[in-house]
């Protein structure tokens, strides 16, 4: 996803799936750690996209 624009909705949807699996509590410890790690990365991607959108809005407002 480096050069490609981050699709916020798809990333958020994937994060929601990760959270749902963790909340079920049916994963092994290793699976839970892996899912948690993936959730952290997805959260970072979502936050980055939101920050990018904020900057775009500020630039539009300044024009």
PDB file of N, CA, C and O in Angstrom:
ATOM      1  N   UNK A   1       0.810  -1.207   0.000  1.00  0.00           N
ATOM      2  CA  UNK A   1       0.000   0.000   0.000  1.00  0.00           C
ATOM      3  C   UNK A   1       0.845   1.259   0.000  1.00  0.00           C
ATOM      4  O   UNK A   1       0.373   2.299   0.353  1.00  0.00           O
ATOM      5  N   UNK A   2       2.064   1.176  -0.353  1.00  0.00           N
ATOM      6  CA  UNK A   2       2.949   2.328  -0.240  1.00  0.00           C
ATOM      7  C   UNK A   2       2.598   3.457  -1.199  1.00  0.00           C
ATOM      8  O   UNK A   2       2.375   4.570  -0.766  1.00  0.00           O
ATOM      9  N   UNK A   3       2.548   3.179  -2.501  1.00  0.00           N
ATOM     10  CA  UNK A   3       2.275   4.229  -3.460  1.00  0.00           C
ATOM     11  C   UNK A   3       0.775   4.418  -3.688  1.00  0.00           C
ATOM     12  O   UNK A   3       0.343   5.441  -4.196  1.00  0.00           O
ATOM     13  N   UNK A   4       0.013   3.442  -3.344  1.00  0.00           N
ATOM     14  CA  UNK A   4      -1.416   3.466  -3.565  1.00  0.00           C
ATOM     15  C   UNK A   4      -2.103   4.261  -2.455  1.00  0.00           C
ATOM     16  O   UNK A   4      -1.711   4.211  -1.303  1.00  0.00           O
ATOM     17  N   UNK A   5      -3.135   4.994  -2.826  1.00  0.00           N
ATOM     18  CA  UNK A   5      -3.926   5.744  -1.845  1.00  0.00           C
ATOM     19  C   UNK A   5      -4.597   4.753  -0.894  1.00  0.00           C
ATOM     20  O   UNK A   5      -5.129   3.736  -1.321  1.00  0.00           O
ATOM     21  N   UNK A   6      -4.531   5.033   0.374  1.00  0.00           N
ATOM     22  CA  UNK A   6      -5.141   4.158   1.367  1.00  0.00           C
ATOM     23  C   UNK A   6      -6.654   4.304   1.283  1.00  0.00           C
ATOM     24  O   UNK A   6      -7.186   5.407   1.376  1.00  0.00           O
ATOM     25  N   UNK A   7      -7.343   3.185   1.091  1.00  0.00           N
ATOM     26  CA  UNK A   7      -8.792   3.210   1.086  1.00  0.00           C
ATOM     27  C   UNK A   7      -9.255   3.105   2.538  1.00  0.00           C
ATOM     28  O   UNK A   7      -9.192   2.030   3.143  1.00  0.00           O
ATOM     29  N   UNK A   8      -9.696   4.221   3.071  1.00  0.00           N
ATOM     30  CA  UNK A   8     -10.060   4.293   4.477  1.00  0.00           C
ATOM     31  C   UNK A   8     -11.154   3.296   4.834  1.00  0.00           C
ATOM     32  O   UNK A   8     -11.065   2.593   5.839  1.00  0.00           O
ATOM     33  N   UNK A   9     -12.185   3.239   4.008  1.00  0.00           N
ATOM     34  CA  UNK A   9     -13.327   2.384   4.319  1.00  0.00           C
ATOM     35  C   UNK A   9     -12.947   0.911   4.368  1.00  0.00           C
ATOM     36  O   UNK A   9     -13.374   0.178   5.270  1.00  0.00           O
ATOM     37  N   UNK A  10     -12.132   0.466   3.405  1.00  0.00           N
ATOM     38  CA  UNK A  10     -11.699  -0.933   3.400  1.00  0.00           C
ATOM     39  C   UNK A  10     -10.818  -1.237   4.605  1.00  0.00           C
ATOM     40  O   UNK A  10     -10.930  -2.305   5.216  1.00  0.00           O
ATOM     41  N   UNK A  11      -9.938  -0.311   4.928  1.00  0.00           N
ATOM     42  CA  UNK A  11      -9.040  -0.504   6.066  1.00  0.00           C
ATOM     43  C   UNK A  11      -9.828  -0.547   7.369  1.00  0.00           C
ATOM     44  O   UNK A  11      -9.592  -1.405   8.225  1.00  0.00           O
ATOM     45  N   UNK A  12     -10.790   0.361   7.513  1.00  0.00           N
ATOM     46  CA  UNK A  12     -11.622   0.380   8.712  1.00  0.00           C
ATOM     47  C   UNK A  12     -12.456  -0.893   8.824  1.00  0.00           C
ATOM     48  O   UNK A  12     -12.587  -1.468   9.909  1.00  0.00           O
ATOM     49  N   UNK A  13     -12.970  -1.366   7.710  1.00  0.00           N
ATOM     50  CA  UNK A  13     -13.746  -2.604   7.700  1.00  0.00           C
ATOM     51  C   UNK A  13     -12.888  -3.779   8.155  1.00  0.00           C
ATOM     52  O   UNK A  13     -13.328  -4.612   8.956  1.00  0.00           O
ATOM     53  N   UNK A  14     -11.668  -3.838   7.671  1.00  0.00           N
ATOM     54  CA  UNK A  14     -10.740  -4.903   8.075  1.00  0.00           C
ATOM     55  C   UNK A  14     -10.428  -4.803   9.571  1.00  0.00           C
ATOM     56  O   UNK A  14     -10.376  -5.811  10.281  1.00  0.00           O
ATOM     57  N   UNK A  15     -10.239  -3.579  10.054  1.00  0.00           N
ATOM     58  CA  UNK A  15      -9.990  -3.369  11.485  1.00  0.00           C
ATOM     59  C   UNK A  15     -11.179  -3.846  12.318  1.00  0.00           C
ATOM     60  O   UNK A  15     -11.006  -4.491  13.358  1.00  0.00           O
ATOM     61  N   UNK A  16     -12.377  -3.566  11.859  1.00  0.00           N
ATOM     62  CA  UNK A  16     -13.577  -4.012  12.580  1.00  0.00           C
ATOM     63  C   UNK A  16     -13.657  -5.533  12.647  1.00  0.00           C
ATOM     64  O   UNK A  16     -14.056  -6.099  13.670  1.00  0.00           O
ATOM     65  N   UNK A  17     -13.251  -6.200  11.569  1.00  0.00           N
ATOM     66  CA  UNK A  17     -13.227  -7.670  11.567  1.00  0.00           C
ATOM     67  C   UNK A  17     -12.220  -8.205  12.582  1.00  0.00           C
ATOM     68  O   UNK A  17     -12.499  -9.173  13.296  1.00  0.00           O
ATOM     69  N   UNK A  18     -11.060  -7.564  12.646  1.00  0.00           N
ATOM     70  CA  UNK A  18     -10.022  -7.969  13.606  1.00  0.00           C
ATOM     71  C   UNK A  18     -10.543  -7.810  15.032  1.00  0.00           C
ATOM     72  O   UNK A  18     -10.420  -8.716  15.859  1.00  0.00           O
ATOM     73  N   UNK A  19     -11.147  -6.672  15.301  1.00  0.00           N
ATOM     74  CA  UNK A  19     -11.676  -6.413  16.646  1.00  0.00           C
ATOM     75  C   UNK A  19     -12.751  -7.432  17.001  1.00  0.00           C
ATOM     76  O   UNK A  19     -12.772  -7.969  18.120  1.00  0.00           O
ATOM     77  N   UNK A  20     -13.636  -7.730  16.061  1.00  0.00           N
ATOM     78  CA  UNK A  20     -14.708  -8.702  16.323  1.00  0.00           C
ATOM     79  C   UNK A  20     -14.133 -10.073  16.673  1.00  0.00           C
ATOM     80  O   UNK A  20     -14.610 -10.733  17.606  1.00  0.00           O
ATOM     81  N   UNK A  21     -13.100 -10.490  15.944  1.00  0.00           N
ATOM     82  CA  UNK A  21     -12.478 -11.780  16.244  1.00  0.00           C
ATOM     83  C   UNK A  21     -11.838 -11.786  17.619  1.00  0.00           C
ATOM     84  O   UNK A  21     -11.948 -12.762  18.374  1.00  0.00           O
ATOM     85  N   UNK A  22     -11.177 -10.680  17.966  1.00  0.00           N
ATOM     86  CA  UNK A  22     -10.553 -10.595  19.284  1.00  0.00           C
ATOM     87  C   UNK A  22     -11.602 -10.594  20.396  1.00  0.00           C
ATOM     88  O   UNK A  22     -11.411 -11.217  21.435  1.00  0.00           O
ATOM     89  N   UNK A  23     -12.704  -9.902  20.160  1.00  0.00           N
ATOM     90  CA  UNK A  23     -13.758  -9.825  21.182  1.00  0.00           C
ATOM     91  C   UNK A  23     -14.437 -11.165  21.427  1.00  0.00           C
ATOM     92  O   UNK A  23     -14.918 -11.420  22.527  1.00  0.00           O
ATOM     93  N   UNK A  24     -14.472 -12.011  20.421  1.00  0.00           N
ATOM     94  CA  UNK A  24     -15.073 -13.336  20.590  1.00  0.00           C
ATOM     95  C   UNK A  24     -14.292 -14.175  21.585  1.00  0.00           C
ATOM     96  O   UNK A  24     -14.858 -15.024  22.265  1.00  0.00           O
ATOM     97  N   UNK A  25     -12.985 -13.940  21.655  1.00  0.00           N
ATOM     98  CA  UNK A  25     -12.151 -14.657  22.613  1.00  0.00           C
ATOM     99  C   UNK A  25     -11.910 -16.111  22.252  1.00  0.00           C
ATOM    100  O   UNK A  25     -11.565 -16.909  23.114  1.00  0.00           O
ATOM    101  N   UNK A  26     -12.092 -16.458  20.991  1.00  0.00           N
ATOM    102  CA  UNK A  26     -11.934 -17.848  20.570  1.00  0.00           C
ATOM    103  C   UNK A  26     -10.566 -18.137  19.959  1.00  0.00           C
ATOM    104  O   UNK A  26     -10.305 -19.255  19.539  1.00  0.00           O
ATOM    105  N   UNK A  27      -9.706 -17.160  19.899  1.00  0.00           N
ATOM    106  CA  UNK A  27      -8.375 -17.324  19.292  1.00  0.00           C
ATOM    107  C   UNK A  27      -7.383 -17.816  20.336  1.00  0.00           C
ATOM    108  O   UNK A  27      -7.536 -17.578  21.534  1.00  0.00           O
ATOM    109  N   UNK A  28      -6.357 -18.476  19.825  1.00  0.00           N
ATOM    110  CA  UNK A  28      -5.263 -18.862  20.717  1.00  0.00           C
ATOM    111  C   UNK A  28      -4.490 -17.594  21.089  1.00  0.00           C
ATOM    112  O   UNK A  28      -4.689 -16.532  20.486  1.00  0.00           O
ATOM    113  N   UNK A  29      -3.611 -17.724  22.033  1.00  0.00           N
ATOM    114  CA  UNK A  29      -2.796 -16.582  22.446  1.00  0.00           C
ATOM    115  C   UNK A  29      -1.983 -16.051  21.272  1.00  0.00           C
ATOM    116  O   UNK A  29      -1.930 -14.849  21.019  1.00  0.00           O
ATOM    117  N   UNK A  30      -1.353 -16.963  20.538  1.00  0.00           N
ATOM    118  CA  UNK A  30      -0.540 -16.542  19.393  1.00  0.00           C
ATOM    119  C   UNK A  30      -1.381 -15.848  18.327  1.00  0.00           C
ATOM    120  O   UNK A  30      -0.969 -14.837  17.758  1.00  0.00           O
ATOM    121  N   UNK A  31      -2.563 -16.385  18.050  1.00  0.00           N
ATOM    122  CA  UNK A  31      -3.462 -15.757  17.081  1.00  0.00           C
ATOM    123  C   UNK A  31      -3.895 -14.373  17.564  1.00  0.00           C
ATOM    124  O   UNK A  31      -3.966 -13.429  16.787  1.00  0.00           O
ATOM    125  N   UNK A  32      -4.178 -14.273  18.840  1.00  0.00           N
ATOM    126  CA  UNK A  32      -4.594 -12.993  19.420  1.00  0.00           C
ATOM    127  C   UNK A  32      -3.498 -11.942  19.294  1.00  0.00           C
ATOM    128  O   UNK A  32      -3.768 -10.790  18.955  1.00  0.00           O
ATOM    129  N   UNK A  33      -2.271 -12.351  19.548  1.00  0.00           N
ATOM    130  CA  UNK A  33      -1.141 -11.422  19.431  1.00  0.00           C
ATOM    131  C   UNK A  33      -0.990 -10.968  17.982  1.00  0.00           C
ATOM    132  O   UNK A  33      -0.793  -9.786  17.702  1.00  0.00           O
ATOM    133  N   UNK A  34      -1.106 -11.921  17.061  1.00  0.00           N
ATOM    134  CA  UNK A  34      -0.999 -11.602  15.636  1.00  0.00           C
ATOM    135  C   UNK A  34      -2.127 -10.647  15.207  1.00  0.00           C
ATOM    136  O   UNK A  34      -1.892  -9.678  14.488  1.00  0.00           O
ATOM    137  N   UNK A  35      -3.339 -10.930  15.651  1.00  0.00           N
ATOM    138  CA  UNK A  35      -4.477 -10.067  15.321  1.00  0.00           C
ATOM    139  C   UNK A  35      -4.317  -8.683  15.933  1.00  0.00           C
ATOM    140  O   UNK A  35      -4.624  -7.670  15.296  1.00  0.00           O
ATOM    141  N   UNK A  36      -3.847  -8.639  17.159  1.00  0.00           N
ATOM    142  CA  UNK A  36      -3.647  -7.349  17.815  1.00  0.00           C
ATOM    143  C   UNK A  36      -2.629  -6.514  17.047  1.00  0.00           C
ATOM    144  O   UNK A  36      -2.829  -5.326  16.807  1.00  0.00           O
ATOM    145  N   UNK A  37      -1.554  -7.163  16.641  1.00  0.00           N
ATOM    146  CA  UNK A  37      -0.521  -6.479  15.864  1.00  0.00           C
ATOM    147  C   UNK A  37      -1.097  -5.948  14.552  1.00  0.00           C
ATOM    148  O   UNK A  37      -0.835  -4.806  14.151  1.00  0.00           O
ATOM    149  N   UNK A  38      -1.886  -6.766  13.879  1.00  0.00           N
ATOM    150  CA  UNK A  38      -2.528  -6.340  12.635  1.00  0.00           C
ATOM    151  C   UNK A  38      -3.466  -5.157  12.915  1.00  0.00           C
ATOM    152  O   UNK A  38      -3.513  -4.207  12.139  1.00  0.00           O
ATOM    153  N   UNK A  39      -4.187  -5.218  14.015  1.00  0.00           N
ATOM    154  CA  UNK A  39      -5.094  -4.126  14.388  1.00  0.00           C
ATOM    155  C   UNK A  39      -4.352  -2.820  14.617  1.00  0.00           C
ATOM    156  O   UNK A  39      -4.827  -1.752  14.215  1.00  0.00           O
ATOM    157  N   UNK A  40      -3.201  -2.897  15.230  1.00  0.00           N
ATOM    158  CA  UNK A  40      -2.388  -1.702  15.466  1.00  0.00           C
ATOM    159  C   UNK A  40      -1.970  -1.091  14.132  1.00  0.00           C
ATOM    160  O   UNK A  40      -2.060   0.126  13.931  1.00  0.00           O
ATOM    161  N   UNK A  41      -1.523  -1.935  13.205  1.00  0.00           N
ATOM    162  CA  UNK A  41      -1.107  -1.443  11.883  1.00  0.00           C
ATOM    163  C   UNK A  41      -2.284  -0.832  11.129  1.00  0.00           C
ATOM    164  O   UNK A  41      -2.152   0.216  10.502  1.00  0.00           O
ATOM    165  N   UNK A  42      -3.436  -1.477  11.181  1.00  0.00           N
ATOM    166  CA  UNK A  42      -4.621  -0.945  10.506  1.00  0.00           C
ATOM    167  C   UNK A  42      -5.048   0.386  11.124  1.00  0.00           C
ATOM    168  O   UNK A  42      -5.458   1.310  10.407  1.00  0.00           O
ATOM    169  N   UNK A  43      -4.931   0.500  12.432  1.00  0.00           N
ATOM    170  CA  UNK A  43      -5.256   1.749  13.114  1.00  0.00           C
ATOM    171  C   UNK A  43      -4.329   2.866  12.645  1.00  0.00           C
ATOM    172  O   UNK A  43      -4.775   3.996  12.386  1.00  0.00           O
ATOM    173  N   UNK A  44      -3.056   2.552  12.516  1.00  0.00           N
ATOM    174  CA  UNK A  44      -2.094   3.550  12.027  1.00  0.00           C
ATOM    175  C   UNK A  44      -2.453   4.009  10.619  1.00  0.00           C
ATOM    176  O   UNK A  44      -2.383   5.204  10.304  1.00  0.00           O
ATOM    177  N   UNK A  45      -2.832   3.055   9.757  1.00  0.00           N
ATOM    178  CA  UNK A  45      -3.219   3.406   8.391  1.00  0.00           C
ATOM    179  C   UNK A  45      -4.455   4.300   8.378  1.00  0.00           C
ATOM    180  O   UNK A  45      -4.513   5.286   7.639  1.00  0.00           O
ATOM    181  N   UNK A  46      -5.441   3.966   9.200  1.00  0.00           N
ATOM    182  CA  UNK A  46      -6.664   4.782   9.281  1.00  0.00           C
ATOM    183  C   UNK A  46      -6.337   6.191   9.766  1.00  0.00           C
ATOM    184  O   UNK A  46      -6.817   7.182   9.206  1.00  0.00           O
ATOM    185  N   UNK A  47      -5.529   6.275  10.801  1.00  0.00           N
ATOM    186  CA  UNK A  47      -5.162   7.588  11.335  1.00  0.00           C
ATOM    187  C   UNK A  47      -4.393   8.419  10.308  1.00  0.00           C
ATOM    188  O   UNK A  47      -4.621   9.624  10.183  1.00  0.00           O
ATOM    189  N   UNK A  48      -3.497   7.773   9.576  1.00  0.00           N
ATOM    190  CA  UNK A  48      -2.726   8.478   8.552  1.00  0.00           C
ATOM    191  C   UNK A  48      -3.653   9.027   7.475  1.00  0.00           C
ATOM    192  O   UNK A  48      -3.505  10.168   7.024  1.00  0.00           O
ATOM    193  N   UNK A  49      -4.611   8.227   7.062  1.00  0.00           N
ATOM    194  CA  UNK A  49      -5.551   8.674   6.019  1.00  0.00           C
ATOM    195  C   UNK A  49      -6.420   9.819   6.534  1.00  0.00           C
ATOM    196  O   UNK A  49      -6.707  10.772   5.798  1.00  0.00           O
ATOM    197  N   UNK A  50      -6.847   9.748   7.787  1.00  0.00           N
ATOM    198  CA  UNK A  50      -7.649  10.833   8.374  1.00  0.00           C
ATOM    199  C   UNK A  50      -6.846  12.124   8.446  1.00  0.00           C
ATOM    200  O   UNK A  50      -7.361  13.210   8.158  1.00  0.00           O
ATOM    201  N   UNK A  51      -5.575  12.024   8.818  1.00  0.00           N
ATOM    202  CA  UNK A  51      -4.718  13.212   8.881  1.00  0.00           C
ATOM    203  C   UNK A  51      -4.540  13.819   7.495  1.00  0.00           C
ATOM    204  O   UNK A  51      -4.563  15.034   7.332  1.00  0.00           O
ATOM    205  N   UNK A  52      -4.372  12.947   6.516  1.00  0.00           N
ATOM    206  CA  UNK A  52      -4.236  13.405   5.137  1.00  0.00           C
ATOM    207  C   UNK A  52      -5.507  14.143   4.686  1.00  0.00           C
ATOM    208  O   UNK A  52      -5.432  15.193   4.055  1.00  0.00           O
ATOM    209  N   UNK A  53      -6.639  13.591   5.031  1.00  0.00           N
ATOM    210  CA  UNK A  53      -7.918  14.222   4.676  1.00  0.00           C
ATOM    211  C   UNK A  53      -8.067  15.578   5.376  1.00  0.00           C
ATOM    212  O   UNK A  53      -8.537  16.550   4.767  1.00  0.00           O
ATOM    213  N   UNK A  54      -7.655  15.644   6.641  1.00  0.00           N
ATOM    214  CA  UNK A  54      -7.716  16.924   7.370  1.00  0.00           C
ATOM    215  C   UNK A  54      -6.885  17.992   6.680  1.00  0.00           C
ATOM    216  O   UNK A  54      -7.310  19.134   6.542  1.00  0.00           O
ATOM    217  N   UNK A  55      -5.683  17.604   6.259  1.00  0.00           N
ATOM    218  CA  UNK A  55      -4.811  18.556   5.571  1.00  0.00           C
ATOM    219  C   UNK A  55      -5.428  19.027   4.256  1.00  0.00           C
ATOM    220  O   UNK A  55      -5.362  20.215   3.921  1.00  0.00           O
ATOM    221  N   UNK A  56      -6.027  18.119   3.528  1.00  0.00           N
ATOM    222  CA  UNK A  56      -6.680  18.488   2.276  1.00  0.00           C
ATOM    223  C   UNK A  56      -7.815  19.476   2.521  1.00  0.00           C
ATOM    224  O   UNK A  56      -7.979  20.444   1.774  1.00  0.00           O
ATOM    225  N   UNK A  57      -8.585  19.254   3.562  1.00  0.00           N
ATOM    226  CA  UNK A  57      -9.694  20.152   3.895  1.00  0.00           C
ATOM    227  C   UNK A  57      -9.171  21.525   4.282  1.00  0.00           C
ATOM    228  O   UNK A  57      -9.699  22.557   3.845  1.00  0.00           O
ATOM    229  N   UNK A  58      -8.115  21.555   5.096  1.00  0.00           N
ATOM    230  CA  UNK A  58      -7.538  22.839   5.490  1.00  0.00           C
ATOM    231  C   UNK A  58      -7.030  23.605   4.272  1.00  0.00           C
ATOM    232  O   UNK A  58      -7.188  24.817   4.194  1.00  0.00           O
ATOM    233  N   UNK A  59      -6.413  22.889   3.333  1.00  0.00           N
ATOM    234  CA  UNK A  59      -5.914  23.541   2.124  1.00  0.00           C
ATOM    235  C   UNK A  59      -7.074  24.099   1.303  1.00  0.00           C
ATOM    236  O   UNK A  59      -6.981  25.212   0.776  1.00  0.00           O
ATOM    237  N   UNK A  60      -8.147  23.361   1.206  1.00  0.00           N
ATOM    238  CA  UNK A  60      -9.319  23.834   0.462  1.00  0.00           C
ATOM    239  C   UNK A  60      -9.950  25.047   1.136  1.00  0.00           C
ATOM    240  O   UNK A  60     -10.366  25.988   0.462  1.00  0.00           O
ATOM    241  N   UNK A  61     -10.001  25.028   2.455  1.00  0.00           N
ATOM    242  CA  UNK A  61     -10.567  26.160   3.186  1.00  0.00           C
ATOM    243  C   UNK A  61      -9.703  27.417   3.029  1.00  0.00           C
ATOM    244  O   UNK A  61     -10.224  28.522   3.009  1.00  0.00           O
ATOM    245  N   UNK A  62      -8.389  27.219   2.902  1.00  0.00           N
ATOM    246  CA  UNK A  62      -7.475  28.354   2.782  1.00  0.00           C
ATOM    247  C   UNK A  62      -7.560  29.022   1.410  1.00  0.00           C
ATOM    248  O   UNK A  62      -7.193  30.188   1.263  1.00  0.00           O
ATOM    249  N   UNK A  63      -8.035  28.283   0.436  1.00  0.00           N
ATOM    250  CA  UNK A  63      -8.110  28.822  -0.935  1.00  0.00           C
ATOM    251  C   UNK A  63      -9.231  29.792  -1.122  1.00  0.00           C
ATOM    252  O   UNK A  63     -10.159  30.037  -0.636  1.00  0.00           O
TER     253      UNK A  63
END
